[in-house]
Amino acid sequence: MSRLLRRLISPVPPATVQRDTVLLRLEDVEIEILRVRDPRARRIKLSVDERGARLTLPPRASLVMGERFLELHREWLGLQLRHYQGHGLPAALQPGVEGVLPLRGELLPLRWQEGRYARLEIDGHGACVQWPSRGGDATLRRLLREFYEAQTRADVGRWLPKYLPGLPRAPSRLRLKVMSSQWGSLAPDGSMALDLALVLGRPAAFEYVLVHELCHLIQANHSPAFWHEVEQRFPDWREQRDYFQLEGRRLKAMLRQLL
């Protein structure tokens, strides 16, 4: 078999995404930018979100081309970074240090008490953590996730019964996930997934997402017929959709910081 034929029929190993960082000085402050060489990228791209700045390079772009691109967009980058820094997040939780706990659009005062087991409860004074002396970061992250999952399921359990009578069937299963961009989804088998960050925002917005996904049991699309079903069940859905446009990134960033 010729070398050319072998090359044509042999599987080509998938190209890997390469990551490193590049430093850029902005207004007397040196910032770190994630530089990603992605084989799927078609052009140089600079993006900013609550996690920081990211420079994406296609396979044929040189590092020098990427640095020139940064220089050309220096002013834009500074504006975007200031925008996200302005949407301040609550301080990260630390065992034994009083702080605030985001929940249902509020920041509850958080206090700590010594306890045998890790436990988080809501009371008339805010939130209280029973904390063992040997508790660590992994214990805290697990405790927070379990707490937010329980609160999310409680909200869904409170709202779901009033919407079930008008549906062809109930969701087959509920999964709670940390989603990067979506707020919910409905699989063909009827299982529903919801973003855990929903419980951090205002309840009306969370309820809208639930109704949105339930209506996909009737219309598996975003046609006018689908939005008619949403309108019938949740008339102020537009206001809640606008809320996510304003606060969505911050809610997702808070959840990442917490977990």
mmCIF file of C-alpha atoms in Angstrom:
data_model
loop_
_atom_site.group_PDB
_atom_site.id
_atom_site.type_symbol
_atom_site.label_atom_id
_atom_site.label_comp_id
_atom_site.label_asym_id
_atom_site.label_seq_id
_atom_site.Cartn_x
_atom_site.Cartn_y
_atom_site.Cartn_z
ATOM 1 C CA MET A 1 0.000 0.000 0.000
ATOM 2 C CA SER A 2 1.403 3.374 -0.988
ATOM 3 C CA ARG A 3 2.228 5.981 1.637
ATOM 4 C CA LEU A 4 -0.356 8.381 0.131
ATOM 5 C CA LEU A 5 -3.130 5.770 0.294
ATOM 6 C CA ARG A 6 -2.232 4.874 3.872
ATOM 7 C CA ARG A 7 -2.420 8.533 4.812
ATOM 8 C CA LEU A 8 -5.853 8.909 3.224
ATOM 9 C CA ILE A 9 -7.472 5.927 4.925
ATOM 10 C CA SER A 10 -5.713 6.157 8.300
ATOM 11 C CA PRO A 11 -7.647 8.010 11.017
ATOM 12 C CA VAL A 12 -6.263 11.458 11.740
ATOM 13 C CA PRO A 13 -5.831 12.121 15.472
ATOM 14 C CA PRO A 14 -7.994 15.037 16.569
ATOM 15 C CA ALA A 15 -6.162 18.290 17.097
ATOM 16 C CA THR A 16 -6.078 19.410 20.691
ATOM 17 C CA VAL A 17 -6.935 22.786 22.150
ATOM 18 C CA GLN A 18 -3.836 24.475 23.573
ATOM 19 C CA ARG A 19 -4.077 26.966 26.441
ATOM 20 C CA ASP A 20 -1.647 29.359 28.037
ATOM 21 C CA THR A 21 -1.717 32.938 29.321
ATOM 22 C CA VAL A 22 -0.443 36.260 28.061
ATOM 23 C CA LEU A 23 0.083 39.387 30.153
ATOM 24 C CA LEU A 24 -1.097 42.824 29.053
ATOM 25 C CA ARG A 25 -0.673 46.105 30.928
ATOM 26 C CA LEU A 26 -3.816 48.257 31.075
ATOM 27 C CA GLU A 27 -3.834 51.558 32.956
ATOM 28 C CA ASP A 28 -0.822 50.630 35.123
ATOM 29 C CA VAL A 29 -2.367 47.253 35.955
ATOM 30 C CA GLU A 30 -1.054 44.001 34.471
ATOM 31 C CA ILE A 31 -3.891 41.650 33.562
ATOM 32 C CA GLU A 32 -3.713 37.971 32.635
ATOM 33 C CA ILE A 33 -5.480 36.903 29.439
ATOM 34 C CA LEU A 34 -6.291 33.283 28.654
ATOM 35 C CA ARG A 35 -4.852 32.466 25.210
ATOM 36 C CA VAL A 36 -6.461 29.494 23.457
ATOM 37 C CA ARG A 37 -5.336 27.955 20.179
ATOM 38 C CA ASP A 38 -8.443 26.175 18.927
ATOM 39 C CA PRO A 39 -8.329 24.000 15.767
ATOM 40 C CA ARG A 40 -12.009 24.815 15.148
ATOM 41 C CA ALA A 41 -11.502 28.591 15.211
ATOM 42 C CA ARG A 42 -11.649 30.399 11.851
ATOM 43 C CA ARG A 43 -10.460 33.818 12.988
ATOM 44 C CA ILE A 44 -8.801 35.609 15.888
ATOM 45 C CA LYS A 45 -11.360 36.456 18.550
ATOM 46 C CA LEU A 46 -11.215 38.421 21.803
ATOM 47 C CA SER A 47 -13.995 37.906 24.351
ATOM 48 C CA VAL A 48 -14.638 39.031 27.915
ATOM 49 C CA ASP A 49 -17.031 37.729 30.539
ATOM 50 C CA GLU A 50 -17.193 37.629 34.325
ATOM 51 C CA ARG A 51 -14.286 35.129 34.372
ATOM 52 C CA GLY A 52 -11.909 37.461 32.531
ATOM 53 C CA ALA A 53 -10.507 37.955 29.028
ATOM 54 C CA ARG A 54 -9.932 35.222 26.450
ATOM 55 C CA LEU A 55 -7.966 35.419 23.193
ATOM 56 C CA THR A 56 -8.774 32.652 20.692
ATOM 57 C CA LEU A 57 -6.345 31.897 17.859
ATOM 58 C CA PRO A 58 -7.014 29.713 14.801
ATOM 59 C CA PRO A 59 -4.304 27.154 13.889
ATOM 60 C CA ARG A 60 -2.543 29.352 11.299
ATOM 61 C CA ALA A 61 -2.405 32.544 13.375
ATOM 62 C CA SER A 62 0.971 33.336 14.921
ATOM 63 C CA LEU A 63 1.472 34.523 18.494
ATOM 64 C CA VAL A 64 2.665 37.875 17.112
ATOM 65 C CA MET A 65 -0.623 38.278 15.223
ATOM 66 C CA GLY A 66 -2.491 37.602 18.461
ATOM 67 C CA GLU A 67 -0.476 40.215 20.353
ATOM 68 C CA ARG A 68 -1.119 42.792 17.628
ATOM 69 C CA PHE A 69 -4.832 41.994 17.824
ATOM 70 C CA LEU A 70 -4.741 42.686 21.571
ATOM 71 C CA GLU A 71 -3.032 46.022 20.995
ATOM 72 C CA LEU A 72 -5.659 47.054 18.418
ATOM 73 C CA HIS A 73 -8.461 46.242 20.872
ATOM 74 C CA ARG A 74 -6.797 47.551 24.019
ATOM 75 C CA GLU A 75 -9.391 50.296 24.625
ATOM 76 C CA TRP A 76 -12.348 47.951 24.040
ATOM 77 C CA LEU A 77 -10.804 45.366 26.371
ATOM 78 C CA GLY A 78 -10.427 47.919 29.164
ATOM 79 C CA LEU A 79 -14.056 49.024 28.841
ATOM 80 C CA GLN A 80 -15.336 45.439 28.930
ATOM 81 C CA LEU A 81 -13.258 44.488 31.950
ATOM 82 C CA ARG A 82 -14.471 47.541 33.869
ATOM 83 C CA HIS A 83 -18.058 46.609 32.979
ATOM 84 C CA TYR A 84 -17.754 43.151 34.496
ATOM 85 C CA GLN A 85 -15.793 44.348 37.506
ATOM 86 C CA GLY A 86 -18.634 46.799 38.173
ATOM 87 C CA HIS A 87 -21.074 43.931 38.609
ATOM 88 C CA GLY A 88 -19.549 43.074 41.970
ATOM 89 C CA LEU A 89 -20.129 39.653 43.462
ATOM 90 C CA PRO A 90 -20.471 38.889 47.171
ATOM 91 C CA ALA A 91 -17.229 37.824 48.801
ATOM 92 C CA ALA A 92 -16.452 34.114 48.539
ATOM 93 C CA LEU A 93 -17.552 32.159 51.610
ATOM 94 C CA GLN A 94 -14.871 31.133 54.085
ATOM 95 C CA PRO A 95 -15.442 28.753 57.005
ATOM 96 C CA GLY A 96 -15.949 30.686 60.199
ATOM 97 C CA VAL A 97 -16.132 34.088 58.500
ATOM 98 C CA GLU A 98 -19.497 35.870 58.519
ATOM 99 C CA GLY A 99 -20.772 36.793 55.086
ATOM 100 C CA VAL A 100 -23.879 36.655 52.921
ATOM 101 C CA LEU A 101 -25.656 33.766 51.208
ATOM 102 C CA PRO A 102 -27.387 34.483 47.850
ATOM 103 C CA LEU A 103 -30.865 32.980 47.657
ATOM 104 C CA ARG A 104 -34.030 33.931 45.726
ATOM 105 C CA GLY A 105 -32.852 37.405 44.811
ATOM 106 C CA GLU A 106 -31.636 38.281 48.309
ATOM 107 C CA LEU A 107 -28.351 38.206 50.218
ATOM 108 C CA LEU A 108 -29.036 36.528 53.550
ATOM 109 C CA PRO A 109 -26.737 37.273 56.504
ATOM 110 C CA LEU A 110 -24.649 34.158 57.123
ATOM 111 C CA ARG A 111 -23.262 33.126 60.497
ATOM 112 C CA TRP A 112 -21.314 30.083 61.664
ATOM 113 C CA GLN A 113 -21.725 27.855 64.692
ATOM 114 C CA GLU A 114 -19.633 24.928 65.818
ATOM 115 C CA GLY A 115 -21.319 21.606 65.209
ATOM 116 C CA ARG A 116 -20.580 17.930 64.860
ATOM 117 C CA TYR A 117 -21.747 17.744 61.246
ATOM 118 C CA ALA A 118 -21.863 20.296 58.416
ATOM 119 C CA ARG A 119 -25.390 21.634 58.021
ATOM 120 C CA LEU A 120 -26.888 24.768 56.473
ATOM 121 C CA GLU A 121 -30.297 26.067 57.489
ATOM 122 C CA ILE A 122 -32.448 29.177 57.016
ATOM 123 C CA ASP A 123 -33.966 30.779 60.104
ATOM 124 C CA GLY A 124 -35.450 34.089 61.191
ATOM 125 C CA HIS A 125 -32.021 35.723 61.321
ATOM 126 C CA GLY A 126 -30.787 34.653 57.882
ATOM 127 C CA ALA A 127 -28.662 31.564 57.258
ATOM 128 C CA CYS A 128 -26.709 29.518 59.772
ATOM 129 C CA VAL A 129 -23.969 26.956 59.114
ATOM 130 C CA GLN A 130 -23.276 24.243 61.664
ATOM 131 C CA TRP A 131 -19.598 23.594 61.007
ATOM 132 C CA PRO A 132 -17.273 20.821 62.265
ATOM 133 C CA SER A 133 -13.755 21.750 63.349
ATOM 134 C CA ARG A 134 -12.202 19.632 60.576
ATOM 135 C CA GLY A 135 -14.396 20.955 57.770
ATOM 136 C CA GLY A 136 -12.563 22.030 54.608
ATOM 137 C CA ASP A 137 -13.248 23.627 51.236
ATOM 138 C CA ALA A 138 -14.552 20.400 49.680
ATOM 139 C CA THR A 139 -17.007 19.982 52.555
ATOM 140 C CA LEU A 140 -18.246 23.557 52.113
ATOM 141 C CA ARG A 141 -18.751 23.184 48.352
ATOM 142 C CA ARG A 142 -20.651 19.931 48.843
ATOM 143 C CA LEU A 143 -22.797 21.481 51.572
ATOM 144 C CA LEU A 144 -23.684 24.482 49.376
ATOM 145 C CA ARG A 145 -24.543 22.320 46.387
ATOM 146 C CA GLU A 146 -26.802 20.058 48.441
ATOM 147 C CA PHE A 147 -28.467 23.102 50.006
ATOM 148 C CA TYR A 148 -29.164 24.813 46.682
ATOM 149 C CA GLU A 149 -30.396 21.581 45.110
ATOM 150 C CA ALA A 150 -32.854 21.089 47.995
ATOM 151 C CA GLN A 151 -34.070 24.704 47.716
ATOM 152 C CA THR A 152 -34.489 24.367 43.942
ATOM 153 C CA ARG A 153 -36.505 21.165 44.243
ATOM 154 C CA ALA A 154 -38.683 22.797 46.902
ATOM 155 C CA ASP A 155 -39.511 25.684 44.540
ATOM 156 C CA VAL A 156 -40.286 23.350 41.641
ATOM 157 C CA GLY A 157 -42.435 21.195 43.902
ATOM 158 C CA ARG A 158 -44.414 24.268 44.980
ATOM 159 C CA TRP A 159 -45.051 25.585 41.445
ATOM 160 C CA LEU A 160 -45.395 22.440 39.350
ATOM 161 C CA PRO A 161 -48.839 21.196 40.501
ATOM 162 C CA LYS A 162 -50.704 24.277 39.217
ATOM 163 C CA TYR A 163 -49.302 23.815 35.684
ATOM 164 C CA LEU A 164 -49.696 20.059 35.305
ATOM 165 C CA PRO A 165 -53.457 19.989 34.459
ATOM 166 C CA GLY A 166 -52.902 21.715 31.113
ATOM 167 C CA LEU A 167 -50.028 19.476 29.991
ATOM 168 C CA PRO A 168 -50.122 16.252 27.974
ATOM 169 C CA ARG A 169 -47.873 14.617 30.590
ATOM 170 C CA ALA A 170 -45.560 15.478 33.458
ATOM 171 C CA PRO A 171 -41.784 15.704 33.028
ATOM 172 C CA SER A 172 -40.295 12.237 33.354
ATOM 173 C CA ARG A 173 -37.370 13.416 35.468
ATOM 174 C CA LEU A 174 -35.776 16.568 36.862
ATOM 175 C CA ARG A 175 -32.015 17.083 36.701
ATOM 176 C CA LEU A 176 -30.239 20.042 38.291
ATOM 177 C CA LYS A 177 -27.060 21.165 36.568
ATOM 178 C CA VAL A 178 -24.553 23.986 36.418
ATOM 179 C CA MET A 179 -25.121 25.322 32.900
ATOM 180 C CA SER A 180 -22.778 27.683 31.083
ATOM 181 C CA SER A 181 -25.359 29.509 28.955
ATOM 182 C CA GLN A 182 -28.775 27.844 29.101
ATOM 183 C CA TRP A 183 -31.259 28.117 31.962
ATOM 184 C CA GLY A 184 -33.156 24.941 31.193
ATOM 185 C CA SER A 185 -33.779 22.244 28.614
ATOM 186 C CA LEU A 186 -36.251 19.471 27.858
ATOM 187 C CA ALA A 187 -35.034 16.206 26.333
ATOM 188 C CA PRO A 188 -37.129 14.141 23.871
ATOM 189 C CA ASP A 189 -37.806 11.584 26.621
ATOM 190 C CA GLY A 190 -39.475 14.304 28.712
ATOM 191 C CA SER A 191 -36.663 14.739 31.234
ATOM 192 C CA MET A 192 -36.133 18.342 32.285
ATOM 193 C CA ALA A 193 -32.827 19.984 33.205
ATOM 194 C CA LEU A 194 -32.664 23.269 35.122
ATOM 195 C CA ASP A 195 -29.707 25.490 35.938
ATOM 196 C CA LEU A 196 -28.927 25.513 39.644
ATOM 197 C CA ALA A 197 -28.237 29.270 39.422
ATOM 198 C CA LEU A 198 -31.986 29.873 39.007
ATOM 199 C CA VAL A 199 -32.552 29.621 42.758
ATOM 200 C CA LEU A 200 -30.149 32.525 43.308
ATOM 201 C CA GLY A 201 -32.320 34.936 41.312
ATOM 202 C CA ARG A 202 -35.791 36.278 41.873
ATOM 203 C CA PRO A 203 -38.483 33.573 42.124
ATOM 204 C CA ALA A 204 -40.676 34.967 39.318
ATOM 205 C CA ALA A 205 -37.812 34.555 36.842
ATOM 206 C CA PHE A 206 -37.203 30.984 38.002
ATOM 207 C CA GLU A 207 -40.906 30.174 37.658
ATOM 208 C CA TYR A 208 -40.906 31.557 34.116
ATOM 209 C CA VAL A 209 -38.071 29.190 33.109
ATOM 210 C CA LEU A 210 -40.009 26.274 34.572
ATOM 211 C CA VAL A 211 -43.127 27.255 32.595
ATOM 212 C CA HIS A 212 -41.022 27.738 29.462
ATOM 213 C CA GLU A 213 -39.663 24.195 29.649
ATOM 214 C CA LEU A 214 -43.067 22.714 30.542
ATOM 215 C CA CYS A 215 -44.555 24.291 27.422
ATOM 216 C CA HIS A 216 -42.046 22.341 25.352
ATOM 217 C CA LEU A 217 -44.056 19.256 26.328
ATOM 218 C CA ILE A 218 -46.777 20.762 24.120
ATOM 219 C CA GLN A 219 -44.665 22.455 21.440
ATOM 220 C CA ALA A 220 -41.109 21.160 20.968
ATOM 221 C CA ASN A 221 -40.003 24.398 19.265
ATOM 222 C CA HIS A 222 -40.120 28.172 19.646
ATOM 223 C CA SER A 223 -42.910 28.782 17.168
ATOM 224 C CA PRO A 224 -45.708 31.354 17.679
ATOM 225 C CA ALA A 225 -47.813 28.453 18.952
ATOM 226 C CA PHE A 226 -45.222 27.756 21.638
ATOM 227 C CA TRP A 227 -45.121 31.376 22.824
ATOM 228 C CA HIS A 228 -48.928 31.388 22.896
ATOM 229 C CA GLU A 229 -48.775 28.496 25.391
ATOM 230 C CA VAL A 230 -46.261 30.423 27.511
ATOM 231 C CA GLU A 231 -48.380 33.581 27.365
ATOM 232 C CA GLN A 232 -51.471 31.711 28.533
ATOM 233 C CA ARG A 233 -49.687 30.402 31.611
ATOM 234 C CA PHE A 234 -47.256 33.231 32.415
ATOM 235 C CA PRO A 235 -48.339 36.606 30.977
ATOM 236 C CA ASP A 236 -45.344 38.605 32.263
ATOM 237 C CA TRP A 237 -42.750 36.274 30.711
ATOM 238 C CA ARG A 238 -41.191 39.153 28.764
ATOM 239 C CA GLU A 239 -40.293 40.974 31.976
ATOM 240 C CA GLN A 240 -38.609 37.861 33.354
ATOM 241 C CA ARG A 241 -36.724 37.288 30.109
ATOM 242 C CA ASP A 242 -35.415 40.866 30.356
ATOM 243 C CA TYR A 243 -34.317 40.146 33.918
ATOM 244 C CA PHE A 244 -32.035 37.387 32.678
ATOM 245 C CA GLN A 245 -30.572 39.738 30.083
ATOM 246 C CA LEU A 246 -29.572 42.106 32.901
ATOM 247 C CA GLU A 247 -28.704 39.718 35.714
ATOM 248 C CA GLY A 248 -28.081 36.334 34.093
ATOM 249 C CA ARG A 249 -24.293 36.514 33.863
ATOM 250 C CA ARG A 250 -23.999 37.694 37.441
ATOM 251 C CA LEU A 251 -26.185 34.837 38.734
ATOM 252 C CA LYS A 252 -24.099 32.238 36.913
ATOM 253 C CA ALA A 253 -20.885 33.854 38.150
ATOM 254 C CA MET A 254 -22.156 33.773 41.747
ATOM 255 C CA LEU A 255 -22.922 30.068 41.481
ATOM 256 C CA ARG A 256 -19.470 29.306 40.084
ATOM 257 C CA GLN A 257 -17.876 31.253 42.904
ATOM 258 C CA LEU A 258 -19.947 29.446 45.514
ATOM 259 C CA LEU A 259 -19.352 25.960 44.168
#
